[in-house]
Structures are given as C-alpha cells and as structure tokens.
Coordinates of C-alpha atoms in Angstrom, one line a residue:
M1 CA -70.2 -128.9 -187.8
N2 CA -74.0 -128.9 -187.8
A3 CA -76.2 -125.9 -188.3
M4 CA -76.8 -123.7 -185.3
T5 CA -78.8 -120.6 -184.4
G6 CA -77.2 -117.2 -184.8
G7 CA -76.9 -117.0 -181.0
Q8 CA -75.0 -120.2 -180.9
A9 CA -72.8 -119.0 -183.6
V10 CA -71.9 -116.0 -181.5
V11 CA -70.9 -118.2 -178.6
E12 CA -69.0 -120.5 -180.8
S13 CA -66.9 -117.6 -182.0
L14 CA -66.3 -116.5 -178.4
K15 CA -65.0 -120.0 -177.7
I16 CA -62.7 -119.9 -180.7
E17 CA -61.2 -116.7 -179.4
E18 CA -60.7 -118.4 -176.1
T19 CA -62.9 -115.9 -174.2
S20 CA -62.9 -116.8 -170.5
H21 CA -65.4 -114.3 -169.2
V22 CA -68.4 -112.5 -170.6
F23 CA -69.9 -109.6 -168.7
G24 CA -73.5 -108.8 -169.5
L25 CA -77.0 -107.8 -168.6
I26 CA -79.8 -110.1 -169.8
G27 CA -82.4 -108.9 -172.2
S28 CA -84.9 -110.3 -174.8
A29 CA -83.0 -109.0 -177.8
G30 CA -80.0 -111.3 -177.1
M31 CA -81.8 -114.3 -175.6
E32 CA -80.4 -116.7 -178.1
I33 CA -76.9 -115.8 -177.0
F34 CA -77.7 -116.1 -173.3
D35 CA -79.2 -119.5 -173.9
A36 CA -76.1 -120.7 -175.8
L37 CA -73.9 -119.4 -173.0
Y38 CA -75.8 -121.7 -170.6
D39 CA -74.0 -124.7 -172.2
A40 CA -70.6 -123.0 -172.7
D41 CA -68.6 -124.5 -169.8
S42 CA -65.4 -122.7 -170.8
I43 CA -67.0 -119.2 -170.5
R44 CA -68.0 -117.7 -167.2
F45 CA -70.9 -115.3 -167.4
I46 CA -70.9 -112.3 -165.0
G47 CA -74.3 -110.8 -164.7
V48 CA -74.1 -107.1 -163.8
R49 CA -76.6 -104.5 -162.5
D50 CA -76.0 -101.8 -165.1
E51 CA -74.6 -101.8 -168.6
R52 CA -72.3 -98.9 -168.0
T53 CA -70.6 -100.5 -165.0
G54 CA -70.5 -103.8 -166.8
V55 CA -68.4 -102.2 -169.6
H56 CA -66.1 -100.9 -166.9
M57 CA -65.6 -104.5 -165.7
A58 CA -64.8 -105.6 -169.2
D59 CA -62.5 -102.6 -169.5
G60 CA -60.6 -103.5 -166.3
F61 CA -60.5 -107.2 -167.3
A62 CA -59.0 -106.2 -170.7
R63 CA -56.3 -103.9 -169.2
A64 CA -55.3 -106.4 -166.5
S65 CA -55.2 -109.5 -168.8
G66 CA -54.1 -108.0 -172.1
Q67 CA -56.9 -109.9 -173.7
A68 CA -60.2 -108.5 -175.1
G69 CA -62.9 -107.8 -172.5
V70 CA -66.3 -108.9 -173.7
F71 CA -69.6 -107.3 -172.8
L72 CA -73.1 -108.4 -173.9
A73 CA -76.0 -106.0 -173.8
G74 CA -79.1 -108.2 -174.2
Q75 CA -81.5 -105.4 -174.8
N76 CA -81.7 -103.0 -177.7
G77 CA -82.6 -99.3 -177.1
P78 CA -82.0 -98.4 -173.5
G79 CA -79.8 -101.5 -172.9
A80 CA -77.6 -100.3 -175.7
T81 CA -77.6 -96.6 -174.9
N82 CA -76.4 -97.4 -171.4
L83 CA -73.1 -98.6 -173.0
V84 CA -72.1 -95.2 -174.3
T85 CA -70.2 -93.9 -171.2
G86 CA -68.4 -97.2 -170.7
L87 CA -67.3 -97.4 -174.3
A88 CA -66.2 -93.8 -174.3
Q89 CA -64.1 -94.5 -171.2
A90 CA -62.5 -97.6 -172.9
Y91 CA -61.9 -95.5 -176.1
A92 CA -60.0 -92.9 -174.1
A93 CA -57.9 -95.6 -172.5
Y94 CA -57.3 -97.6 -175.7
S95 CA -58.8 -100.6 -174.0
P96 CA -59.8 -103.6 -176.2
V97 CA -63.4 -104.1 -175.3
V98 CA -65.7 -106.2 -177.6
A99 CA -69.2 -105.0 -177.0
L100 CA -72.1 -107.1 -178.4
A101 CA -75.5 -105.3 -178.5
G102 CA -78.9 -106.8 -179.1
S103 CA -80.6 -104.8 -181.9
L104 CA -84.0 -104.2 -183.4
S105 CA -85.4 -106.9 -185.7
S106 CA -84.6 -106.1 -189.3
A107 CA -88.3 -105.8 -190.3
H108 CA -88.9 -103.1 -187.7
I109 CA -86.1 -100.7 -188.5
Y110 CA -87.3 -97.1 -189.4
R111 CA -90.8 -97.7 -188.1
D112 CA -90.4 -95.9 -184.7
A113 CA -90.6 -99.3 -183.2
F114 CA -90.5 -100.2 -179.5
Q115 CA -87.0 -99.2 -178.1
E116 CA -85.8 -98.2 -181.5
V117 CA -82.7 -96.0 -181.7
D118 CA -80.0 -95.7 -184.4
Q119 CA -77.3 -97.8 -182.6
Q120 CA -75.1 -97.8 -185.7
S121 CA -74.7 -94.0 -185.6
L122 CA -74.8 -93.8 -181.8
F123 CA -71.6 -95.7 -181.2
K124 CA -69.4 -94.5 -184.0
P125 CA -67.8 -91.6 -182.1
V126 CA -66.9 -93.8 -179.1
T127 CA -65.5 -96.9 -180.7
K128 CA -62.8 -97.9 -183.1
K129 CA -65.5 -99.5 -185.3
T130 CA -69.2 -100.2 -185.1
W131 CA -70.9 -102.7 -187.3
T132 CA -74.5 -103.9 -187.7
L133 CA -74.9 -107.6 -188.7
T134 CA -76.9 -107.9 -192.0
Q135 CA -76.7 -111.7 -192.6
S136 CA -76.6 -114.4 -189.9
S137 CA -74.2 -116.4 -192.1
R138 CA -71.6 -113.7 -191.6
I139 CA -71.6 -113.9 -187.7
P140 CA -68.2 -115.8 -187.7
E141 CA -66.7 -113.2 -190.0
M142 CA -68.0 -110.2 -188.0
M143 CA -66.9 -111.7 -184.7
R144 CA -63.3 -112.4 -186.0
E145 CA -63.2 -108.8 -187.3
A146 CA -64.4 -107.5 -183.9
F147 CA -61.6 -109.2 -182.0
R148 CA -59.0 -108.3 -184.6
T149 CA -59.9 -104.7 -184.6
A150 CA -60.1 -104.3 -180.9
L151 CA -56.7 -105.9 -180.4
S152 CA -54.7 -104.3 -183.2
P153 CA -52.7 -101.1 -182.6
R154 CA -53.9 -98.8 -181.3
R155 CA -56.2 -101.0 -179.3
G156 CA -59.7 -99.9 -178.4
P157 CA -63.3 -100.8 -178.1
V158 CA -65.6 -102.0 -180.9
L159 CA -69.3 -102.7 -181.0
L160 CA -71.3 -105.2 -183.1
N161 CA -75.1 -104.7 -183.3
L162 CA -76.9 -108.0 -183.6
P163 CA -80.5 -107.8 -184.8
R164 CA -82.7 -110.2 -182.8
D165 CA -84.2 -111.9 -185.9
L166 CA -80.7 -112.9 -187.2
L167 CA -79.8 -114.4 -183.9
A168 CA -82.8 -116.7 -184.1
E169 CA -82.1 -117.9 -187.7
N170 CA -80.4 -121.1 -188.4
V171 CA -76.8 -120.6 -189.6
P172 CA -75.3 -123.2 -191.9
A173 CA -71.7 -123.5 -190.7
S174 CA -68.5 -125.3 -191.5
A175 CA -65.5 -125.8 -189.3
E176 CA -63.5 -123.4 -191.6
S177 CA -65.9 -120.6 -190.7
Y178 CA -64.7 -120.6 -187.1
T179 CA -61.1 -119.7 -187.1
P180 CA -59.3 -117.6 -184.5
A181 CA -58.3 -114.0 -185.2
G182 CA -57.7 -111.6 -182.3
R183 CA -56.2 -114.0 -179.8
Q184 CA -53.3 -114.8 -182.2
L185 CA -52.6 -111.2 -183.0
E186 CA -49.0 -110.3 -181.9
V187 CA -47.7 -106.9 -183.1
G188 CA -44.2 -105.7 -182.4
F189 CA -42.7 -103.3 -185.0
G190 CA -39.5 -101.3 -184.8
A191 CA -38.0 -98.4 -186.8
P192 CA -35.7 -98.5 -189.8
R193 CA -32.0 -98.8 -188.8
G194 CA -31.2 -95.2 -189.7
V195 CA -33.9 -93.8 -187.5
T196 CA -32.8 -96.0 -184.6
E197 CA -29.2 -94.8 -185.1
R198 CA -30.3 -91.1 -185.0
A199 CA -32.2 -91.7 -181.8
A200 CA -29.3 -93.6 -180.3
A201 CA -26.8 -90.8 -181.2
L202 CA -29.0 -88.3 -179.3
L203 CA -29.1 -90.5 -176.3
R204 CA -25.4 -91.2 -176.5
N205 CA -24.5 -87.5 -176.4
A206 CA -27.1 -86.5 -173.8
K207 CA -26.0 -85.0 -170.5
K208 CA -29.4 -85.0 -168.8
P209 CA -31.3 -87.9 -170.4
L210 CA -34.9 -88.8 -169.3
I211 CA -37.2 -91.7 -170.3
V212 CA -40.9 -90.9 -170.1
A213 CA -42.8 -94.2 -170.1
G214 CA -46.5 -94.2 -171.0
G215 CA -49.3 -96.6 -171.8
G216 CA -47.4 -98.2 -174.6
V217 CA -44.8 -99.5 -172.1
K218 CA -47.4 -100.6 -169.5
N219 CA -50.0 -102.2 -171.8
G220 CA -47.3 -104.0 -173.7
R221 CA -45.7 -105.3 -170.5
H222 CA -42.4 -103.8 -171.6
H223 CA -41.0 -102.8 -168.2
A224 CA -38.1 -105.2 -168.2
I225 CA -36.6 -104.0 -171.5
V226 CA -37.2 -100.4 -170.6
L227 CA -35.4 -100.8 -167.4
K228 CA -32.4 -102.4 -169.2
L229 CA -32.3 -99.4 -171.5
A230 CA -32.6 -97.0 -168.5
E231 CA -29.7 -98.8 -166.8
R232 CA -27.6 -98.7 -169.9
L233 CA -28.2 -94.9 -170.1
N234 CA -28.3 -94.4 -166.3
A235 CA -31.4 -92.3 -167.1
P236 CA -34.3 -91.7 -164.7
V237 CA -37.7 -93.0 -165.8
A238 CA -40.7 -90.8 -165.3
M239 CA -44.2 -92.0 -166.0
S240 CA -47.2 -90.3 -167.6
P241 CA -50.1 -89.8 -165.1
G242 CA -52.2 -93.0 -164.8
H243 CA -49.2 -95.1 -165.8
G244 CA -47.2 -94.9 -162.6
D245 CA -46.9 -98.7 -162.7
A246 CA -45.2 -98.8 -166.1
I247 CA -42.1 -99.9 -164.3
P248 CA -41.8 -101.3 -160.7
C249 CA -41.6 -98.5 -158.1
G250 CA -38.8 -100.1 -156.2
H251 CA -36.2 -99.6 -159.0
P252 CA -33.7 -96.8 -158.2
L253 CA -34.3 -95.1 -161.5
Y254 CA -38.1 -94.9 -160.8
A255 CA -39.2 -91.2 -160.7
G256 CA -42.9 -91.5 -160.4
Q257 CA -45.5 -89.6 -162.4
M258 CA -44.5 -86.3 -164.1
G259 CA -46.5 -83.2 -165.1
P260 CA -48.9 -80.9 -163.4
R261 CA -50.5 -83.9 -161.7
G262 CA -47.3 -85.7 -160.8
N263 CA -44.6 -85.2 -158.2
V264 CA -42.2 -82.3 -158.1
V265 CA -39.1 -84.4 -158.7
A266 CA -40.3 -86.1 -161.8
S267 CA -41.8 -82.9 -163.1
D268 CA -38.5 -81.0 -162.7
L269 CA -36.7 -83.8 -164.6
A270 CA -39.0 -83.2 -167.6
R271 CA -38.4 -79.4 -167.4
Q272 CA -34.6 -79.8 -167.2
A273 CA -33.7 -82.9 -169.4
D274 CA -31.8 -82.2 -172.6
V275 CA -32.9 -85.4 -174.3
I276 CA -36.3 -87.0 -173.6
L277 CA -37.1 -90.5 -174.9
A278 CA -40.9 -90.6 -174.8
L279 CA -41.9 -94.3 -175.1
G280 CA -45.5 -95.1 -175.8
T281 CA -46.9 -91.7 -174.7
R282 CA -48.7 -88.9 -176.5
L283 CA -47.3 -86.3 -174.1
G284 CA -50.9 -85.3 -173.8
F285 CA -53.1 -83.3 -171.5
N286 CA -52.6 -85.0 -168.1
T287 CA -48.8 -85.3 -168.8
T288 CA -48.1 -81.8 -170.0
F289 CA -51.2 -79.7 -170.2
Y290 CA -49.9 -79.1 -173.7
S291 CA -47.5 -76.5 -172.2
A292 CA -43.8 -76.1 -172.5
E293 CA -43.9 -75.1 -168.8
N294 CA -44.1 -78.8 -168.1
I295 CA -41.5 -80.2 -170.6
N296 CA -38.2 -78.6 -171.7
A297 CA -39.0 -76.9 -175.0
A298 CA -35.2 -76.9 -175.8
A299 CA -34.9 -80.7 -175.3
D300 CA -34.4 -83.1 -178.1
I301 CA -37.5 -85.3 -178.0
I302 CA -37.5 -88.8 -179.3
Q303 CA -41.1 -89.9 -179.5
V304 CA -42.0 -93.5 -180.0
E305 CA -45.7 -94.2 -180.7
S306 CA -47.8 -96.9 -182.4
E307 CA -50.3 -94.2 -183.6
P308 CA -48.7 -92.0 -186.3
T309 CA -50.9 -89.0 -185.7
A310 CA -49.6 -88.8 -182.1
I311 CA -46.0 -88.2 -183.1
G312 CA -45.1 -84.6 -182.8
R313 CA -48.7 -83.6 -182.3
F314 CA -48.2 -81.4 -179.2
F315 CA -44.5 -80.9 -179.2
P316 CA -41.9 -80.8 -182.0
V317 CA -39.7 -83.9 -182.1
S318 CA -36.1 -84.4 -183.1
V319 CA -36.8 -88.1 -184.0
G320 CA -40.3 -89.5 -184.4
V321 CA -40.5 -93.3 -184.4
L322 CA -43.6 -95.2 -185.5
G323 CA -43.3 -98.4 -183.6
D324 CA -44.0 -100.6 -180.6
A325 CA -42.4 -99.2 -177.4
G326 CA -40.9 -102.4 -176.3
T327 CA -39.5 -103.3 -179.8
V328 CA -38.0 -99.9 -180.2
A329 CA -36.5 -100.0 -176.7
E330 CA -34.9 -103.3 -177.6
D331 CA -33.5 -101.9 -180.8
L332 CA -32.1 -98.9 -179.0
L333 CA -30.5 -101.1 -176.4
D334 CA -28.7 -103.0 -179.1
A335 CA -27.6 -99.8 -180.8
L336 CA -26.2 -98.6 -177.5
R337 CA -24.6 -101.9 -176.6
D338 CA -21.1 -100.3 -176.2
H339 CA -22.4 -97.1 -174.5
G340 CA -21.4 -96.1 -171.0
P341 CA -22.8 -92.9 -169.3
G342 CA -20.4 -90.1 -168.8
A343 CA -19.7 -88.0 -165.7
D344 CA -22.4 -85.4 -166.6
V345 CA -25.0 -88.1 -166.8
N346 CA -24.0 -89.8 -163.6
S347 CA -24.1 -86.4 -161.8
W348 CA -27.6 -85.7 -163.2
T349 CA -28.9 -89.1 -162.1
D350 CA -27.1 -89.0 -158.7
G351 CA -28.8 -85.7 -158.0
F352 CA -32.2 -87.2 -159.0
V353 CA -31.7 -90.1 -156.7
A354 CA -31.0 -87.8 -153.8
R355 CA -34.0 -85.6 -154.5
R356 CA -36.3 -88.6 -154.9
K357 CA -35.1 -90.0 -151.6
A358 CA -35.8 -86.7 -149.9
L359 CA -39.3 -86.5 -151.5
L360 CA -40.3 -89.9 -150.2
E361 CA -39.0 -89.0 -146.7
T362 CA -40.8 -85.7 -146.7
R363 CA -44.0 -87.4 -147.9
D364 CA -43.9 -89.9 -145.0
R365 CA -43.0 -87.2 -142.5
E366 CA -45.8 -84.8 -143.6
A367 CA -48.3 -87.7 -143.6
G368 CA -47.7 -87.6 -139.9
S369 CA -49.0 -89.6 -137.0
P370 CA -52.7 -90.5 -136.7
Q371 CA -54.7 -87.4 -136.3
D372 CA -58.4 -86.5 -136.7
P373 CA -60.0 -85.5 -138.9
L374 CA -58.2 -88.1 -141.1
Q375 CA -56.0 -86.6 -143.8
P376 CA -55.7 -88.1 -147.3
G377 CA -51.9 -88.2 -147.0
F378 CA -52.1 -90.4 -143.9
L379 CA -54.5 -92.7 -145.7
F380 CA -52.1 -93.1 -148.6
K381 CA -49.1 -93.7 -146.3
T382 CA -51.1 -96.3 -144.5
L383 CA -51.9 -98.1 -147.8
R384 CA -48.1 -98.0 -148.6
D385 CA -47.3 -99.5 -145.3
V386 CA -50.1 -102.1 -145.0
L387 CA -50.8 -103.5 -148.5
P388 CA -48.9 -106.4 -150.0
Q389 CA -46.6 -106.0 -152.9
D390 CA -48.9 -107.7 -155.3
A391 CA -51.6 -105.0 -154.8
M392 CA -53.4 -103.7 -157.9
F393 CA -55.2 -100.3 -157.6
T394 CA -58.2 -98.9 -159.4
M395 CA -58.9 -95.2 -159.2
D396 CA -61.8 -92.9 -159.9
A397 CA -61.6 -89.3 -161.0
G398 CA -61.9 -86.5 -158.4
T399 CA -59.5 -84.8 -156.2
L400 CA -58.9 -87.5 -153.6
C401 CA -58.0 -90.1 -156.3
L402 CA -56.0 -87.4 -158.1
Q403 CA -53.9 -87.0 -154.9
A404 CA -53.5 -90.8 -154.6
T405 CA -52.1 -91.8 -158.0
D406 CA -48.5 -90.8 -157.4
Q407 CA -48.5 -91.6 -153.6
L408 CA -49.1 -95.3 -153.8
N409 CA -46.6 -98.2 -154.4
Y410 CA -46.8 -100.2 -157.7
H411 CA -44.4 -103.1 -157.3
Q412 CA -45.7 -105.5 -160.0
S413 CA -46.8 -104.1 -163.3
P414 CA -49.6 -103.7 -164.2
A415 CA -50.9 -102.3 -161.0
L416 CA -52.8 -99.1 -161.6
F417 CA -56.0 -98.6 -163.5
T418 CA -57.5 -95.1 -163.8
P419 CA -60.0 -93.2 -166.0
L420 CA -57.1 -91.5 -167.7
D421 CA -58.1 -88.6 -169.9
F422 CA -61.8 -89.3 -169.8
G423 CA -61.9 -88.3 -166.1
L424 CA -64.8 -90.5 -165.3
V425 CA -66.4 -90.5 -161.8
G426 CA -68.0 -93.9 -161.0
F427 CA -65.3 -96.0 -162.7
S428 CA -63.1 -97.5 -160.1
Y429 CA -65.2 -100.1 -158.2
A430 CA -66.6 -101.8 -161.3
C431 CA -63.2 -101.7 -163.0
G432 CA -61.7 -103.4 -159.9
L433 CA -64.2 -106.3 -160.2
G434 CA -63.0 -106.9 -163.8
V435 CA -59.3 -106.6 -162.7
K436 CA -59.8 -109.2 -160.0
L437 CA -61.4 -111.7 -162.4
A438 CA -58.3 -111.3 -164.7
E439 CA -55.9 -111.6 -161.7
P440 CA -57.7 -113.6 -159.1
K441 CA -54.6 -114.3 -157.0
R442 CA -53.6 -110.7 -156.6
T443 CA -54.9 -108.1 -154.1
V444 CA -57.2 -105.6 -155.7
V445 CA -58.0 -102.3 -154.0
S446 CA -60.4 -99.8 -155.5
L447 CA -60.3 -96.2 -154.3
M448 CA -63.3 -94.0 -154.8
G449 CA -64.9 -90.8 -153.5
D450 CA -68.2 -91.1 -151.8
G451 CA -70.0 -89.5 -154.7
G452 CA -68.6 -91.9 -157.3
F453 CA -69.3 -94.9 -155.1
G454 CA -72.9 -93.8 -154.7
M455 CA -73.3 -94.0 -158.5
T456 CA -72.1 -97.6 -158.7
S457 CA -72.7 -99.2 -155.3
S458 CA -75.4 -101.6 -156.7
E459 CA -72.5 -103.6 -158.2
I460 CA -71.8 -104.8 -154.7
G461 CA -74.5 -107.3 -155.6
T462 CA -72.4 -108.5 -158.6
A463 CA -69.4 -108.9 -156.4
V464 CA -71.3 -110.9 -153.8
A465 CA -73.1 -113.1 -156.4
N466 CA -69.9 -114.0 -158.1
G467 CA -67.5 -114.1 -155.2
I468 CA -65.3 -111.3 -156.5
N469 CA -63.3 -110.4 -153.4
T470 CA -62.0 -106.9 -153.9
V471 CA -61.5 -104.2 -151.3
C472 CA -63.2 -100.8 -152.1
I473 CA -62.0 -97.9 -149.9
V474 CA -64.6 -95.1 -150.0
M475 CA -62.8 -91.8 -149.2
N476 CA -65.9 -90.2 -147.7
N477 CA -65.6 -86.4 -147.4
G478 CA -69.3 -85.7 -147.9
C479 CA -68.9 -83.6 -151.0
W480 CA -68.0 -83.4 -154.7
G481 CA -64.5 -82.4 -153.9
A482 CA -63.2 -81.0 -157.2
E483 CA -66.3 -78.9 -157.8
K484 CA -66.3 -77.7 -154.2
A485 CA -62.7 -76.7 -154.6
Y486 CA -63.6 -74.7 -157.7
Q487 CA -66.4 -73.0 -156.0
R488 CA -64.1 -72.2 -153.1
D489 CA -61.2 -70.9 -155.2
F490 CA -63.0 -69.1 -158.0
F491 CA -66.6 -68.5 -157.0
G492 CA -66.4 -66.9 -153.6
Q493 CA -67.4 -70.0 -151.7
R494 CA -70.9 -69.9 -153.2
Y495 CA -71.5 -73.6 -152.6
L496 CA -74.4 -75.2 -154.6
G497 CA -74.8 -78.9 -155.1
A498 CA -71.3 -79.6 -153.7
D499 CA -72.3 -81.4 -150.5
V500 CA -73.4 -85.0 -150.7
P501 CA -75.5 -86.8 -148.0
N502 CA -74.5 -90.4 -147.9
P503 CA -75.8 -93.6 -146.2
P504 CA -73.3 -95.5 -144.0
Y505 CA -71.6 -97.4 -146.8
D506 CA -70.4 -100.1 -144.5
K507 CA -74.0 -100.9 -143.5
L508 CA -75.1 -100.8 -147.2
A509 CA -72.4 -103.4 -147.9
E510 CA -73.7 -105.7 -145.2
L511 CA -77.2 -105.4 -146.6
W512 CA -75.9 -106.7 -149.9
G513 CA -74.1 -109.6 -148.2
A514 CA -70.6 -108.1 -148.3
R515 CA -68.3 -107.2 -145.4
G516 CA -68.6 -103.6 -144.3
F517 CA -65.9 -101.7 -142.4
R518 CA -65.9 -98.1 -141.1
V519 CA -63.1 -95.9 -140.1
E520 CA -63.8 -92.7 -138.1
R521 CA -60.4 -92.4 -136.3
A522 CA -57.1 -92.3 -138.0
A523 CA -55.7 -94.6 -135.3
D524 CA -58.0 -97.4 -136.5
L525 CA -57.1 -97.2 -140.2
A526 CA -54.2 -99.6 -140.5
K527 CA -55.9 -102.5 -138.7
T528 CA -59.2 -102.0 -140.5
V529 CA -57.6 -102.0 -144.0
A530 CA -55.6 -105.1 -143.1
D531 CA -58.7 -106.8 -141.8
A532 CA -60.6 -105.9 -145.0
V533 CA -57.8 -107.4 -147.2
A534 CA -57.7 -110.6 -145.1
C535 CA -61.5 -111.2 -144.8
G536 CA -61.7 -113.2 -148.0
Q537 CA -65.0 -111.6 -149.1
P538 CA -66.1 -108.5 -151.1
A539 CA -65.3 -105.7 -148.7
I540 CA -66.3 -102.0 -148.5
V541 CA -64.3 -99.7 -146.2
D542 CA -66.1 -96.4 -145.5
V543 CA -63.3 -94.0 -144.5
Q544 CA -64.3 -90.6 -143.0
V545 CA -61.8 -88.2 -144.6
D546 CA -61.4 -84.5 -143.7
P547 CA -63.9 -82.6 -146.0
N548 CA -61.5 -79.6 -146.0
A549 CA -58.6 -81.5 -147.4
L550 CA -59.1 -80.4 -151.0
Y551 CA -56.8 -79.5 -153.9
S552 CA -56.3 -75.8 -154.5
F553 CA -57.3 -75.0 -158.0
R554 CA -55.4 -71.7 -158.1
R555 CA -54.7 -70.9 -161.7
D556 CA -51.0 -71.3 -161.3
S557 CA -50.9 -74.5 -159.2
F558 CA -52.3 -78.0 -158.6
K559 CA -50.6 -78.2 -155.2
H560 CA -52.4 -80.0 -152.4
R561 CA -54.1 -77.7 -149.9
A562 CA -54.9 -79.3 -146.6
T563 CA -55.4 -76.2 -144.6
G564 CA -59.2 -76.2 -145.1
A565 CA -61.6 -73.9 -146.7
K566 CA -61.5 -70.3 -145.6

C-alpha cells in the first residue's frame, strides 16, 4: 500500500469498516477527507445544512441499521460546537455515532487562533470517548478505536478531533495498518448458571409475571427470543417508553408502553406484577419516574443490563444479571424448558388480554369520526388505519409526540425512534432521513410539532438533493404545547412566548422542491396521508391540529386533556 495523505487514510479506514454513508458539512479543516471521499465509490456522502441535524441523521442511521453512523464536521470551531446537541442526544440514546471533527492546526493551538476552541474538553461530557489525533501515522489506529468504542456495550457516540495539518501530511502505510475493528464486534454474554437458575426459579413460581422490554431488546434485535420466553411463561410484555417496538404490536402478549407516559393497562401490570423480568432497561425516568407508584415495590425484580451501574440503581433487585438481554433470555428459556404456566398465571394473562382489547376498542371509539378542529387522537387512529405494516416512525419531544408514542402500531421491529430521555425538540425529521437511508425499502414517517419542525426545516433541502423520500407530518397547533400547558395549569394562563407564528409548511416544502400537503379538515386526513406516502418524493404534510388539545400537567397526572384551555 502506497503512502497517502492523512485525509486519504481516514477514508481508507472508513472503507475497511464497510461504512456505506457519511453525513457531513463541508469545511476547510477537513478538506483532505472530502477530497478523498470524492473517489470513494463505496461510500455515499450526504451533505447536510447544519451539523446538529446531520448528527441526528447519523444517529437515526445507526439505530435503524445497527451499524455505526458516521458524521464529518469539516470545520473546527463553530462547525464542531454545532455537534454538541446531536452528540448529547446520541449519548442519551446509546447510539453508536462516530463523529470526525476538523481541528485547529497543531502549530496554532493555545494562540487564540481563528475559530479556536478546546474541542477535546468540549465533547468529553457528551461522548463515550473523545480523542485528538497527535500523529498522522496513528490515523488507522485511532479510527479502529473509534468504531470499536462506539459499538461496544454500552454503545454510544465518540468523537475524534483531526488537526488539519495532520490530514495534509503524507502517511506511510502498510496493509497491516488497515484492519477492521468495529464491524466485526459481536457481543452476547450471559450470566453464570447459578444466577440463571435463581432467576428461573422466581419466574417459575410467579403468579403474576411481567416482562419489561427496553432498549437492550430492541437495539439487539432480540424480539423473537423474548417472545418465545414470554410464551413459555404466558407473561405479558410491557415496553419502556420510546421502545414500544421492542416486540411486534400484533402479538397477543404485547402490552404497549408502561409508566406515567404509557397506557393504563401496561402501567397497571407493572404496579401489580409479583415478578418483573426487566430485560435491557434501566427502569429509569420515563419508565418509572423513579417512583414505586409506577412499579410494584413488593415485586421480585430480575434486572438484566449490559451496564453494571444500571442494575439496582433505582429499585432493589432480587436478581441482578450483567448480560446481553437476548443471550440471557435464551438462557432463561433453556432453564425453563419444562415449565408450564399454572392457573394463577393463566388467569392473570387472560385478564390482561381482555383489558388490552377493551383499551384498544375504547381508543378507537374515543378518536371518533372526523370532526373539526382536528384532534390528535383522530390523527393517530388515521395513521393506524392508513399506514402500511412496514412503517417506521420517528418522533420529536413535546406533548403531541408524547401522546403519539403508545398510540401507533409497530409491526416490524425496529420501528420507533424518539429522543428518549434527552427530550430533544427538533430531532425527528432529520433522524427520519437517516432511518430511511438505512432502510430504503420501508415507509418512514416523521412526526413533529410545528415549533420543532421550524428549527430543522432547512433539511428539506438535504432530502430533495439526495432523494430521501420520507413523509413528515407536522402537527401544527401554533404553540409550544408543553410549555403552554404548564403556563395554563400552574401559572394562571399567563402566556408568554408560548404561541408560534408559522409559514404554510406545505408551501415551504414546495419551494424546496419537495411535495407539500395541507390538512385543515379532519375528513381530508386519511386520503392526504395516503397520497403523501404514495407520492414517491420527500413529502411534508402540514396538519392543522386543535391548539387546545394539550396534556394536563396536573401534579398527580399525565392524562390527556382534550377539553381545551379554560
């Protein structure tokens, strides 16, 4: 292998890791990398409009594909600082993003140079690891380490700073320097036999068993083995919020998402179960609010996590298992091979099935017939009725998306991508573009409020330029819904900054060269959504939603309030 520039060495490493897409924004600090990408036929470069949203694309690509998502920030200073929010989001979601940031020339460091900022210190709190390259000859080593770290448990984002002078240097290289690392990393570790037997004994003797499936099930694509275990136990499966797609929604043991932001049936299961098998979940904020009001304090909890500090962190456990959710589920299935559920278990699960059926019937009935102003529940019912079973959804934060997560159908896992505990507004649309590139044959629908879409609408240009045909449904209620609900419920309706004037987003889409659709009447919703899905172009659907259909943030409840502000 002949000598090459540092920039070419970076791209050679990306090829070795079988990187198919690089998201990025061009800049002078990384010009050698961009020039090398020009000749890299196996890598598709997706030029974005903003570094933050570009990282969301890489994040969505990583979650949907199971591979590392790669983002290249070509400019040091502001080009790098724009990465912080995107990397913080990926960090909260344990998403394996490899970020490469152009950095100041080595000779200019500590001189208050143009666009100088301490990038090494800046990114440490929001990444698994941050490096700064010190020798161009170590580029292959550092790139291997970046992929290995991002993809090893628990997965997460990393950042490698690349000084521009080192990218321009010639790098003497041998074929041995370019060996794959991250893409060959396969981790599946179970528990010692004695631990598995203790957990199996609790499940064998349970009268009201419940499986809670989290990100460890979803991200590991372990739904098949978890369903086999659930069927062996005849135990309902509830999901942690944001992971309602951990198992397919059509299975009779599917309970939906639990906790204060889940549905009442799944939440009641968690309050009543006597043995809870928590697979790949921290039982954290969105799942429990850290409160025994949302999970039975008297239950025997078996918690399976790949992160040791997560086990028993918020609730005492009867058995803590450091391991991969799928591997441990398989071990438990083997330990319970002769098990058959008793009458108490069958009665528990039969009762759940009846309550779940009644919940779904009530949900459809209360969504009602088309009426104006359009209600969120009717929108969600329409999406359940109209969208194909291959649909993948991305969500933003905010009250309308909060209402949506447990009301949509997730037939094929993975199918749901949310900001999770980072609660980021402005995430969904860009994430959906990355998801679509990872799964080009599936239907990708991004739900956003009007405020969040206003933050990121420039990425319509990225969708059009690259033919990324997602459907973005903008739930346009003309306000920052969560904040307006707080002002209504706790601050005497003293509204300040809560209302948002918007352009017609369907017309904005058309100006960018995308397809624009608008829904002002509920009766037009189903046909318009179907037309947007079928149009074969990037599509934006501006849906005028009742501005009074907000959550009620009373201190004792997260129940939906659709009666309007007083």
